[in-house]
Short mmCIF file of C-alpha atoms in Angstrom, two decimals:
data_model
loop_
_atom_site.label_atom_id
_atom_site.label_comp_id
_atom_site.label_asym_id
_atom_site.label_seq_id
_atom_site.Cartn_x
_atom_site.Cartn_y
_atom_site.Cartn_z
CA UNK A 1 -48.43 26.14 -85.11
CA UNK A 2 -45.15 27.49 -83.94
CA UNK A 3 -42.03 26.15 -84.21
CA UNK A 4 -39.26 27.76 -81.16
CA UNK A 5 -35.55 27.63 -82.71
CA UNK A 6 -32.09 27.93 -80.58
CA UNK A 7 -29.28 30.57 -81.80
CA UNK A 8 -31.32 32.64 -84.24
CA UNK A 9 -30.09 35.70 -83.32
CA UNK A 10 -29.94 38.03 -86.27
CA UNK A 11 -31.47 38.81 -89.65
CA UNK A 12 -29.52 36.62 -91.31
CA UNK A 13 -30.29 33.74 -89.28
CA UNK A 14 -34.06 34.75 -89.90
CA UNK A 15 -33.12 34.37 -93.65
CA UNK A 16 -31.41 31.18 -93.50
CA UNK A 17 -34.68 29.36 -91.81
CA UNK A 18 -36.79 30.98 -94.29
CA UNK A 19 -34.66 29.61 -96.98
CA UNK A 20 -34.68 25.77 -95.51
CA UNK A 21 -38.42 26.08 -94.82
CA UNK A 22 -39.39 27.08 -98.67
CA UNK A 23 -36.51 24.30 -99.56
CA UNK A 24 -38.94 21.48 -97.73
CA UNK A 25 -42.07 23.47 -98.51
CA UNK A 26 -43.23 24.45 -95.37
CA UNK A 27 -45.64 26.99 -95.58
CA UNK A 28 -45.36 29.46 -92.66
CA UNK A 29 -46.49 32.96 -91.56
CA UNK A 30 -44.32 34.74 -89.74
CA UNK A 31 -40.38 34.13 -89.03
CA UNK A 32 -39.10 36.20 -85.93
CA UNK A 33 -35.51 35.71 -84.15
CA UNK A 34 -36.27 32.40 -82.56
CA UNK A 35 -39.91 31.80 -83.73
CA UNK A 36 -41.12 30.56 -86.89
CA UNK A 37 -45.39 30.96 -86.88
CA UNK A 38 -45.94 27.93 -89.95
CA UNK A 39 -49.63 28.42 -91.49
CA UNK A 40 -50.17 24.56 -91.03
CA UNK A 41 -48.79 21.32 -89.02
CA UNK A 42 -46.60 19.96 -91.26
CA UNK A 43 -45.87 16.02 -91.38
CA UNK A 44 -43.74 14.82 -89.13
CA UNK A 45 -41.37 13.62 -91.52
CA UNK A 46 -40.66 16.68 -93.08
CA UNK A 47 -40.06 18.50 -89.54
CA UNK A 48 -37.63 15.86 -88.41
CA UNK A 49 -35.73 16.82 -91.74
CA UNK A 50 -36.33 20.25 -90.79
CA UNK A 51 -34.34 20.06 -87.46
CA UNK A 52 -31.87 17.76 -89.06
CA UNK A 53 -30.85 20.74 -91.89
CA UNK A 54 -31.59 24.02 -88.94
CA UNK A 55 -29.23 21.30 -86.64
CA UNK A 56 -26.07 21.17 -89.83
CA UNK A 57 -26.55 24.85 -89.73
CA UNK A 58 -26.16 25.54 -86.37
CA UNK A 59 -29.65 25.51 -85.07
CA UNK A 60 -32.03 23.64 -83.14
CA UNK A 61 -35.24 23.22 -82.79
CA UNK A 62 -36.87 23.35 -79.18
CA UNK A 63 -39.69 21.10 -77.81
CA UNK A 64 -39.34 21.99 -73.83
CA UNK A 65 -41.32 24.59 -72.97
CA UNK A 66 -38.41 26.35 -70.16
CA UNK A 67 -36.15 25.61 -73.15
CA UNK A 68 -38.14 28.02 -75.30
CA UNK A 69 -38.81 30.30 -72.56
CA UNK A 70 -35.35 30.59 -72.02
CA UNK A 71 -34.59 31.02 -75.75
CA UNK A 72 -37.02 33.80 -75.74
CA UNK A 73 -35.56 36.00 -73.20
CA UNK A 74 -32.40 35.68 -74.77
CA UNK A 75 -33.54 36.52 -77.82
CA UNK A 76 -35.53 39.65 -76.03
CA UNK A 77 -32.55 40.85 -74.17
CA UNK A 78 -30.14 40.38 -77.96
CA UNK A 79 -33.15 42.78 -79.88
CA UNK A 80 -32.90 45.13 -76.96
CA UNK A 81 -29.51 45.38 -76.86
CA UNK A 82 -28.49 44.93 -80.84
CA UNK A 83 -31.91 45.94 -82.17
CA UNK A 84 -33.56 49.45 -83.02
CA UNK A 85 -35.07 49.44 -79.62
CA UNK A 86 -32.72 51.72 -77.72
CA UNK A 87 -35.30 53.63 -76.24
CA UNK A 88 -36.43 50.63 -74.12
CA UNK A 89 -32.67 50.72 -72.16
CA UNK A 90 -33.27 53.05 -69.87
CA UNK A 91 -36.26 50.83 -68.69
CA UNK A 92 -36.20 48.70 -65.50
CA UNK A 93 -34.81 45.49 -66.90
CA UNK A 94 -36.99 43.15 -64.68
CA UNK A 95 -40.20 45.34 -65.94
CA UNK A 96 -39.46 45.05 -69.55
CA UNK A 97 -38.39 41.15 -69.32
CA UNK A 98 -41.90 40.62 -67.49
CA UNK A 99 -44.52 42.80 -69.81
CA UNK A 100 -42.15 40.90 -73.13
CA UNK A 101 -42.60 37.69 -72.47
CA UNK A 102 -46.03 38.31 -69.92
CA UNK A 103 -44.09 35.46 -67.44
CA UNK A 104 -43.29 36.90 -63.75
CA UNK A 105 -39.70 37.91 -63.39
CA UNK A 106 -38.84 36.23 -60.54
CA UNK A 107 -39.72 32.80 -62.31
CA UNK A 108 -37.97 33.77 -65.30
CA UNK A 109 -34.51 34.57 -63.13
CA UNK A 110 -34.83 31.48 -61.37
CA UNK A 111 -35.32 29.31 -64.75
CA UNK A 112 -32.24 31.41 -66.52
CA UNK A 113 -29.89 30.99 -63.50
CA UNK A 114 -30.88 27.16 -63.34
CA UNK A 115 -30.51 26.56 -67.00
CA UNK A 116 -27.58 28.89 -68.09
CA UNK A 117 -25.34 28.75 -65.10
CA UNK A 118 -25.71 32.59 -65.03
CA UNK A 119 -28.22 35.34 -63.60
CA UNK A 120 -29.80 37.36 -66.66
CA UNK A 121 -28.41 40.62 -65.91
CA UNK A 122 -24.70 39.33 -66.12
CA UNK A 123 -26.10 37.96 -69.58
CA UNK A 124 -27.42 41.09 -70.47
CA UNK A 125 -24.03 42.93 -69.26
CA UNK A 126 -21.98 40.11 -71.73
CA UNK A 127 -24.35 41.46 -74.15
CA UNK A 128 -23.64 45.10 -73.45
CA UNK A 129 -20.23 44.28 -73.39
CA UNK A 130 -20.15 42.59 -77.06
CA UNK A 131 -22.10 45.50 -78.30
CA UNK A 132 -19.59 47.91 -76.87
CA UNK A 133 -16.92 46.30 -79.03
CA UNK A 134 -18.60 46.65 -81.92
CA UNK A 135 -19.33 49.74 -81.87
CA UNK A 136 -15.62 50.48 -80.63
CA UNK A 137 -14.56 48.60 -83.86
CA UNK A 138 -16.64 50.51 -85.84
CA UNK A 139 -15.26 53.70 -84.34
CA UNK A 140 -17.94 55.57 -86.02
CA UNK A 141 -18.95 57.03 -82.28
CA UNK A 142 -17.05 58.54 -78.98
CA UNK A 143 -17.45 56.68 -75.52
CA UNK A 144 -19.90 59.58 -73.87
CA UNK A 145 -21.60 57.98 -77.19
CA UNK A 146 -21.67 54.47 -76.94
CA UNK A 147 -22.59 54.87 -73.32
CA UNK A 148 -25.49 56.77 -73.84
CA UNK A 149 -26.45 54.69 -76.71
CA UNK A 150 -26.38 51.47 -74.73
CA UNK A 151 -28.19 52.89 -71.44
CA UNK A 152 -25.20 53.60 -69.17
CA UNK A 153 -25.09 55.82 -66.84
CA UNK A 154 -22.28 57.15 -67.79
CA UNK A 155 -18.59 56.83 -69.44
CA UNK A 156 -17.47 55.37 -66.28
CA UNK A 157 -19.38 52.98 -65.81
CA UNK A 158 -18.97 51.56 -69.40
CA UNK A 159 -15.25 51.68 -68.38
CA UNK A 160 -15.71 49.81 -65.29
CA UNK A 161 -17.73 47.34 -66.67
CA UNK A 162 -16.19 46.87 -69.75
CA UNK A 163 -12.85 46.54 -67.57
CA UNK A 164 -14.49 43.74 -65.44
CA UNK A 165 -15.52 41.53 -68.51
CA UNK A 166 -12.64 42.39 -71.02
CA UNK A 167 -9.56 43.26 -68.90
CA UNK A 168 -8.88 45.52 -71.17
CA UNK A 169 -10.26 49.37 -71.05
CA UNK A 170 -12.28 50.52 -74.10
CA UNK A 171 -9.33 52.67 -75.40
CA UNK A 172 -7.30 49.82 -75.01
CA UNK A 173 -9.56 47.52 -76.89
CA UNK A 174 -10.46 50.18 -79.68
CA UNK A 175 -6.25 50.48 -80.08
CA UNK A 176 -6.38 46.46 -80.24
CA UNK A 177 -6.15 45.15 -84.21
CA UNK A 178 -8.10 42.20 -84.02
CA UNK A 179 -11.12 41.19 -83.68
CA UNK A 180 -11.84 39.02 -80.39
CA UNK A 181 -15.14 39.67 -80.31
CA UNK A 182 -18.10 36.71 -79.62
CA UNK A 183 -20.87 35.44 -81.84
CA UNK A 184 -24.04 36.42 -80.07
CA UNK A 185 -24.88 33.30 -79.57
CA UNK A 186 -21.63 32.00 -78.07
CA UNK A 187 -21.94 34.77 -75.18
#
């Protein structure tokens, strides 16, 4: 059985399910950003206290299929962008989304836009964007850097892009002291 859960988007959301699953004694298999693989059904009890505790920590726990569809993709297009999987940016977007999640891309943009207000590659630019800061904050890397990092094409179009979303240039925002950056699951 699998359970699908909203807003896990890091490893520390991965560890704070685990933790509330061995709390209730849930036995499970495999916990992945978003999916939990439990070895067993439990009672329905105990998963209705489940998604009370993942809902006081900020989660929630999905029963509509497009819901967890949509969840998914997000959660593809977050470990593509924040993840170790770098290599896959250069990669027509619509190609990766479709052999991930093995659901035609056109079906996929039409359920994202309709459910999220938003088409997925703006969402994947408000991801790029976030990532940008970060690594601007961490200012452990040049532009020419980040850009090439993050699948740009080059410096200038980080620039312009990050312009766009920010208003702010990435010098700008790297000279900024504070941190105005989003929770990934916010964005």
């Amino acid at each position: 059985m699998h359970l699908f859960i909203k807003n896990m988007v890091c490893n520390r959301c991965i560890l704070v399910v685990q933790q509330e699953l061995e709390k209730l004694d849930i036995p499970y298999a495999k916990i992945d950003l978003g999916d939990v693989e439990l070895e067993k059904a439990p009672a329905p009890e105990k998963l209705e206290v489940l998604g009370k505790q993942l809902h006081a920590l900020g989660f929630e726990l999905l029963d509509d299929k497009k819901t967890t569809l949509v969840e998914k993709l997000k959660t593809t297009v977050i470990r593509l962008i924040h993840g170790n999987e770098n290599e896959t940016l250069n990669t027509k977007l619509s190609v990766y989304l479709q052999e991930a999640l093995q659901v035609d891309y056109h079906y996929l943009s039409t359920l994202f836009s309709s459910t999220e207000g938003l088409t997925i590659e703006k969402y994947v630019i408000l991801q790029r964007i976030e990532r940008v800061k970060e690594l601007l904050q961490y200012d452990e890397m040049n532009l020419s850097e980040i850009a090439d990092s993050l699948g740009y094409s080059s410096v200038q179009h980080l620039s312009q892009q990050f312009k766009k979303v920010t208003g702010l240039t990435p010098t700008g925002y790297r000279q900024l002291k504070e941190n105005n950056r989003k929770p990934l699951d916010k964005v």
